[in-house]
Coordinates of C-alpha atoms in Angstrom, one line a residue:
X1 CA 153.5 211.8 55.9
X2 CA 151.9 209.7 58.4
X3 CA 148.2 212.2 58.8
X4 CA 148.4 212.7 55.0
X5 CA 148.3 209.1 54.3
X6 CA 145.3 208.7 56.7
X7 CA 143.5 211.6 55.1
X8 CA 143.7 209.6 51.8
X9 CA 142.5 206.6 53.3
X10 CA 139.8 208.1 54.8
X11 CA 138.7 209.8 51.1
X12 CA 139.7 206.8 49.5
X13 CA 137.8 204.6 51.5
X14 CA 134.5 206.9 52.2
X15 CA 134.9 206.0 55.6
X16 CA 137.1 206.8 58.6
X17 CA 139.9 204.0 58.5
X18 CA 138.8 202.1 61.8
X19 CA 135.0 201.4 59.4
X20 CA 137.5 200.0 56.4
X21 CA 138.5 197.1 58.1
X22 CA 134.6 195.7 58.6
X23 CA 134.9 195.8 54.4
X24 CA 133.1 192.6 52.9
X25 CA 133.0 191.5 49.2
X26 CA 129.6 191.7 47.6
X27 CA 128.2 188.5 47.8
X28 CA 124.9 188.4 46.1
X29 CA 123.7 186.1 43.6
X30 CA 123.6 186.7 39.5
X31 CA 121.8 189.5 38.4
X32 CA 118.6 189.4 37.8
X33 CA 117.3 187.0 40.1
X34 CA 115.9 188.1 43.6
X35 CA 117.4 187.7 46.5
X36 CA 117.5 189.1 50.2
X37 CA 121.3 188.6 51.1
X38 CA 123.3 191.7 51.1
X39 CA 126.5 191.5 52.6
X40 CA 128.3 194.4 51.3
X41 CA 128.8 197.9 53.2
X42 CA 126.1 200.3 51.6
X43 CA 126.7 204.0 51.3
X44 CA 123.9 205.4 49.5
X45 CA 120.1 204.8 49.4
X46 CA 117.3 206.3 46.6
X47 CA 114.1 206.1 46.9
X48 CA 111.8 208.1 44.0
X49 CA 108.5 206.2 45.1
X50 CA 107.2 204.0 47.6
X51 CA 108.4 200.5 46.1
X52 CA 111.0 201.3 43.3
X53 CA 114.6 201.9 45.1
X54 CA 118.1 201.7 44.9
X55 CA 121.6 201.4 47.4
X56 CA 125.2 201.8 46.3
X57 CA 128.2 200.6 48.0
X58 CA 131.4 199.1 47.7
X59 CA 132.4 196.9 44.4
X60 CA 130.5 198.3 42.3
X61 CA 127.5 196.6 44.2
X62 CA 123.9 198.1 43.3
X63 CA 120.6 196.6 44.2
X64 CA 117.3 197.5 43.4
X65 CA 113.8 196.7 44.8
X66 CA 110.3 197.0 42.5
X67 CA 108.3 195.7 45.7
X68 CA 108.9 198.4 48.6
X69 CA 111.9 196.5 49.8
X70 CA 110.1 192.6 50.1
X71 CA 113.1 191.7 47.4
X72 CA 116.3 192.9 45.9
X73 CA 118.1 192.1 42.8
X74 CA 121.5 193.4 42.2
X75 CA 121.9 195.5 38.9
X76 CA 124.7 195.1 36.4
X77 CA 127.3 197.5 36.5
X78 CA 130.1 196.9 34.8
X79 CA 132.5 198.4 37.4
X80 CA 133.9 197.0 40.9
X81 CA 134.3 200.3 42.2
X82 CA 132.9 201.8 45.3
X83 CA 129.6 203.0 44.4
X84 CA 129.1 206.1 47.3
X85 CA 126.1 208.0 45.8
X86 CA 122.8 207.0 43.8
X87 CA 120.2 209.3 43.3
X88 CA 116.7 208.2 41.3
X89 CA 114.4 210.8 40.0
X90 CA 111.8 208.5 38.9
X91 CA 111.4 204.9 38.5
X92 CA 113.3 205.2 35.4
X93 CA 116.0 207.7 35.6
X94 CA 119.1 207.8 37.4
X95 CA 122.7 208.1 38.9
X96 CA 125.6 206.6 40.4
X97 CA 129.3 207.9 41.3
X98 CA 132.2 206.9 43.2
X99 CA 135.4 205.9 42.5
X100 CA 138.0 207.1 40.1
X101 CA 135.4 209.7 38.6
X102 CA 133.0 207.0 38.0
X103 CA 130.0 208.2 36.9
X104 CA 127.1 206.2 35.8
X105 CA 123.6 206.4 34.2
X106 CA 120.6 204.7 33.4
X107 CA 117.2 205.7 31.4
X108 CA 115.3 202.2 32.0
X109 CA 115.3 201.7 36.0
X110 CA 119.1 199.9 35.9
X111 CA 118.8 197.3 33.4
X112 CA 121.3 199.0 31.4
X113 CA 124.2 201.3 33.0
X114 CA 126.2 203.8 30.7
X115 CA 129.1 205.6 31.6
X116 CA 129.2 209.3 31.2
X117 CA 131.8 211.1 30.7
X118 CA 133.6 212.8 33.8
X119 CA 135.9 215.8 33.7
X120 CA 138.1 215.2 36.5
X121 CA 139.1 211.4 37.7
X122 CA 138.8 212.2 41.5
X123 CA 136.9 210.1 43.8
X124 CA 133.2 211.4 43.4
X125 CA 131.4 211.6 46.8
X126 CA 127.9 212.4 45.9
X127 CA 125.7 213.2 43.0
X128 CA 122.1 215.3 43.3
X129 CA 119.3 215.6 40.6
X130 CA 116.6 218.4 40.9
X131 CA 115.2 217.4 37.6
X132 CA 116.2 214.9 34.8
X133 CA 118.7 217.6 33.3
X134 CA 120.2 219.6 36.1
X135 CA 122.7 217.9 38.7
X136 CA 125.7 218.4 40.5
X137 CA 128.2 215.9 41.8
X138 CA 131.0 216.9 44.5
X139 CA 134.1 215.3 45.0
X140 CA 138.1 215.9 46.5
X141 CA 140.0 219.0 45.8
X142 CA 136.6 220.9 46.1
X143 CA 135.1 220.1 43.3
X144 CA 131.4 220.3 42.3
X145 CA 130.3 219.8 38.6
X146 CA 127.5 220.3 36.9
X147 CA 124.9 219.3 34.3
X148 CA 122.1 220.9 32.7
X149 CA 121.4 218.1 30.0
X150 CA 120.9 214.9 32.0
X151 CA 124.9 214.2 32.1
X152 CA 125.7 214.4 28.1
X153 CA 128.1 216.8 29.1
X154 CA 129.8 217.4 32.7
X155 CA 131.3 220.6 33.7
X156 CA 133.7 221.7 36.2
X157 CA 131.6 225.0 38.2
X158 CA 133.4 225.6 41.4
X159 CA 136.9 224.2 42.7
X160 CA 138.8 225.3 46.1
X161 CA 141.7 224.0 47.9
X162 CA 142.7 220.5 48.2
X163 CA 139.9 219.5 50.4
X164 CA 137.0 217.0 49.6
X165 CA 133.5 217.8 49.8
X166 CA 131.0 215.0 51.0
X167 CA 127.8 216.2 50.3
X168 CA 125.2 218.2 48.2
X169 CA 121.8 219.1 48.5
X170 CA 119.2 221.6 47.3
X171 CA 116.1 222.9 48.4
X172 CA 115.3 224.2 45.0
X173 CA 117.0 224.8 41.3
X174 CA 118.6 228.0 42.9
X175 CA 119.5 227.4 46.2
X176 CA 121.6 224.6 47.7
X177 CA 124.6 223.6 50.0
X178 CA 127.7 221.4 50.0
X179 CA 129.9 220.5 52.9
X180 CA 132.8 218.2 53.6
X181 CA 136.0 217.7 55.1
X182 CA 137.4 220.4 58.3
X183 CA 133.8 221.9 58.3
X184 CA 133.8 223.6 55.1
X185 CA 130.2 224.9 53.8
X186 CA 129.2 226.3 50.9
X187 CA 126.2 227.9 49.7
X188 CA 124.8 229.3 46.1
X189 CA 121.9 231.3 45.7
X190 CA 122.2 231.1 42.0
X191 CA 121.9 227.2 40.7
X192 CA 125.8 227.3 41.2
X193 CA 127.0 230.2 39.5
X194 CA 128.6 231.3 42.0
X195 CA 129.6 229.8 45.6
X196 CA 129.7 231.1 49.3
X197 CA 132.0 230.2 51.9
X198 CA 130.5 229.9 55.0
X199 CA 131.9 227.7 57.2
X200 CA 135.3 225.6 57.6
X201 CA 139.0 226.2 58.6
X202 CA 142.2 224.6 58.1
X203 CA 145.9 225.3 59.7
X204 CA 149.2 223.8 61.1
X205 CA 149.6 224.6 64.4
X206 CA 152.8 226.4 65.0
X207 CA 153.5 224.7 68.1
X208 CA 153.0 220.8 67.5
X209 CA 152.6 221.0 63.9
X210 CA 149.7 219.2 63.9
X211 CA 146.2 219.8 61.9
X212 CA 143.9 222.5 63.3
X213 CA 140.7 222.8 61.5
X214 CA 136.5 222.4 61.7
X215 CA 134.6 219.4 62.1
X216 CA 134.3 216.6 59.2
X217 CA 131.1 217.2 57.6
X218 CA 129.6 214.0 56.1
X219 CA 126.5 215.2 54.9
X220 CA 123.4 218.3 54.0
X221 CA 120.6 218.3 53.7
X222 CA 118.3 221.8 52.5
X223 CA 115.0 221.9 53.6
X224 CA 114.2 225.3 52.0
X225 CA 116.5 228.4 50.8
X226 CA 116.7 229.4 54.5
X227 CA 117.5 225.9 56.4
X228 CA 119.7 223.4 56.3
X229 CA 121.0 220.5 58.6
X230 CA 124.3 218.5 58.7
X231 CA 126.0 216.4 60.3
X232 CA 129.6 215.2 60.8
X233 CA 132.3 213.3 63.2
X234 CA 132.5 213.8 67.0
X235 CA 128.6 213.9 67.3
X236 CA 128.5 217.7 65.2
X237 CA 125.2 218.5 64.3
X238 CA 124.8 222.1 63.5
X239 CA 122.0 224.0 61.4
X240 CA 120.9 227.7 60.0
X241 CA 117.6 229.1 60.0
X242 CA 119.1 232.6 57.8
X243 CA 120.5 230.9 54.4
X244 CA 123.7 230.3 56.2
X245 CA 125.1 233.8 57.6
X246 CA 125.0 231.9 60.9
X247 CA 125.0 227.8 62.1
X248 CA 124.1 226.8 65.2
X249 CA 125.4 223.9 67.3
X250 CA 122.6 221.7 68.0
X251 CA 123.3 220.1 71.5
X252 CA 122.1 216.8 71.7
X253 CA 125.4 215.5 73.7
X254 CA 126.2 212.9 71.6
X255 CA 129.0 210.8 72.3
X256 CA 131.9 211.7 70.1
X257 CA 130.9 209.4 67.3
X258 CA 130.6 209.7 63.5
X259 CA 127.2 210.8 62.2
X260 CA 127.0 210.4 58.4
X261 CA 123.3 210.8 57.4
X262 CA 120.7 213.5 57.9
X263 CA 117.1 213.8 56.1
X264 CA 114.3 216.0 56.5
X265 CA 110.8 215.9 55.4
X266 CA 108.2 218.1 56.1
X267 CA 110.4 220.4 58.3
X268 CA 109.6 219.0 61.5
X269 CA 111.2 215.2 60.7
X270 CA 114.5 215.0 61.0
X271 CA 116.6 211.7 61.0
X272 CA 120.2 211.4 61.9
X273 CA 122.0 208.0 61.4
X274 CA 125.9 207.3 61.9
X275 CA 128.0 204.9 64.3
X276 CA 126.1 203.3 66.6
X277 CA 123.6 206.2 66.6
X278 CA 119.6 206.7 65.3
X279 CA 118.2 210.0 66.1
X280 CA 114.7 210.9 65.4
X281 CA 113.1 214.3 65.7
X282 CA 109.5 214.8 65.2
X283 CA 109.4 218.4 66.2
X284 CA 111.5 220.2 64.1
X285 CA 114.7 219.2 66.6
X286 CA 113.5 220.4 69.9
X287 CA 113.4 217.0 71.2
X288 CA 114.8 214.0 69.8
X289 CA 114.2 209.9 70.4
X290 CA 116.0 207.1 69.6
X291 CA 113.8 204.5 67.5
X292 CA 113.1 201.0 68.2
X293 CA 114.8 198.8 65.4
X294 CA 114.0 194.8 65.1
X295 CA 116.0 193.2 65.1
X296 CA 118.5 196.0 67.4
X297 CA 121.1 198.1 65.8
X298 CA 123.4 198.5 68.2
X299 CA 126.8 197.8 67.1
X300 CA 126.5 198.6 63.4
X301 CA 126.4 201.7 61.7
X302 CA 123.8 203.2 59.5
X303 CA 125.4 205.7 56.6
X304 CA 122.4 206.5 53.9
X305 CA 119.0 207.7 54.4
X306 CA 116.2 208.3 52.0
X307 CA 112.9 209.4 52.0
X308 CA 110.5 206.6 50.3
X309 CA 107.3 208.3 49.4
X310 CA 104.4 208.1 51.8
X311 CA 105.5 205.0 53.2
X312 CA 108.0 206.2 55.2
X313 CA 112.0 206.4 55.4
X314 CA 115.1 203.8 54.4
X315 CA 118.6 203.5 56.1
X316 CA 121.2 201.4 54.7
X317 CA 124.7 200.9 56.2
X318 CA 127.6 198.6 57.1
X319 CA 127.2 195.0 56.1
X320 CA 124.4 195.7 53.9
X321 CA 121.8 196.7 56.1
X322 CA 118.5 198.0 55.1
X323 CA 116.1 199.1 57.4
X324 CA 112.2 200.3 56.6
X325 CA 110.9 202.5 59.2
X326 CA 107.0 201.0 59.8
X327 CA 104.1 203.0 57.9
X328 CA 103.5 206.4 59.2
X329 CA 106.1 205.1 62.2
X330 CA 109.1 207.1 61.9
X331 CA 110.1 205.4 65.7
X332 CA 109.8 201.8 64.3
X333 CA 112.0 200.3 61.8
X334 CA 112.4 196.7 61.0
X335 CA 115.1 195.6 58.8
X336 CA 114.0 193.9 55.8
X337 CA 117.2 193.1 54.3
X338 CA 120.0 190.9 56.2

């Protein structure tokens, strides 16, 4: 009773139970008017061009810059539900989920937020656009759903056992991976049609009774229909160079904390952010550095990462954090939200 109860908290929650208790209300002032205080835990960053972007976190709390970051304004909702994924496709266009199947939608850059209809009223842990009509969104029990008309209509495409997935990425409209909970991968060659296993176990050992299974996953990322990172608790970060028949362990002798954010550009720059841990790699992960942040980020965690056009990368995190990395400076960041 006791291990199931945490495994719901941890869902529930997005975050492993010891990150719950750093939890703070949303204190930002009315919408529509700019600000630079962010006090809530962010989840989720989205960044379709250089200055327009979005972060989604607990209470239903969304914020959006126009300026590259210089200031936010938090969007209207309508919900005070965690917010753990938003995804942008253009300055215009896009998506947020989370809690109790929420899914949300906007056509004029957040002004207005519509609800779409969800098939399932599970706690959704990330959505991911390839267009402005096809998208998936995973969330517990193994679900993934799909759209190919913008959201109008939701679908159920692959379900499993009672396990929750964490994230989803794609490479392409054909080829893509999701991962989550006890190391579980899975991989579609065909937009979704059908789904792989490739990674992930799950028992009771016969001898204490206790849990055997993989590595938590937190999060994918495909750079191209052969490769894919991701990332997970205990320091796991593991990859495949052969469309998944094999991942590799890549040793980077972490300490055994959580790593919840991996993104990739150009193949050889790879960015890992989790607990007390910023990872760059600017050759494809055969060396990796830690950045210098202003002010430090020591003690904090760092959850969502996000491309943001040519300028650069964003991380958001716990407290509301939002760091910039520096021009073409993937090793200096400066937070510019606080």
């Amino acid at each position: 009773m006791g291990k199931t109860f945490c495994r719901r908290l941890i869902s529930r929650g997005v975050l492993p139970a010891f990150l719950i208790l750093g939890a703070s209300l949303c204190f930002l002032i009315p919408p529509g008017q700019a600000q630079q205080k962010i006090y809530d835990d962010l989840f989720s960053v989205s960044f379709p061009s250089e200055k327009e972007g979005w972060a989604s976190g607990r209470w239903g709390c969304l914020v959006h810059t126009a300026d590259g970051g210089k200031t936010w304004v938090r969007q209207k909702t309508g919900v005070d539900l965690t917010l753990s994924s938003v995804c942008f496709i253009n300055a215009l266009e896009g998506w947020a989920v989370g809690e109790e199947g929420i899914i949300l939608h906007t056509r004029d850059g957040g002004h207005i937020w519509k609800r779409q209809s969800s098939p399932i009223d599970l706690f959704h842990m990330k959505v991911f656009f390839i267009n402005s009509q096809v998208g998936w969104i995973v969330s517990e029990w193994t679900h993934i759903l799909y759209t190919e008309d913008g959201g109008f209509t939701w679908q159920i495409q692959f379900r499993d056992q009672d396990f929750i997935l964490k994230s989803i990425s794609f490479c392409d409209p054909m080829n893509g991976w999701a991962v989550g909970e006890y190391g579980f991968i899975y991989h579609t060659r065909n937009g979704g049609k059908t789904w792989e296993k490739q990674g992930g176990r799950f028992g009771i050992s016969k001898t204490t009774g206790d849990v055997e299974g993989g590595n938590y996953l937190f999060d994918v990322t495909a750079v191209d229909p052969q490769t894919a990172w991701a990332v997970g608790i205990d320091g796991t970060v593991i990859r495949t160079v052969n469309g998944g028949a094999t991942w590799q362990e890549v040793p980077l002798r972490l300490p055994r904390t959580q790593l919840f954010g991996v993104t990739v550009q150009d193949r050889n720059k790879i960015l890992i952010g989790g607990n007390g841990v910023f990872l760059i790699s600017l050759d494809g992960g055969a060396t990796w550095k830690t950045p210098r942040c202003t002010p430090p980020n020591i003690y904090n965690w760092i959850y969502g990462l996000s491309r943001r056009g040519k300028a650069g990368f964003a991380a958001v995190g716990g407290g509301g954090i939002i760091y910039f990395s520096e021009g073409d400076n993937p090793l200096s960041w400066k937070q510019i939200a606080y």
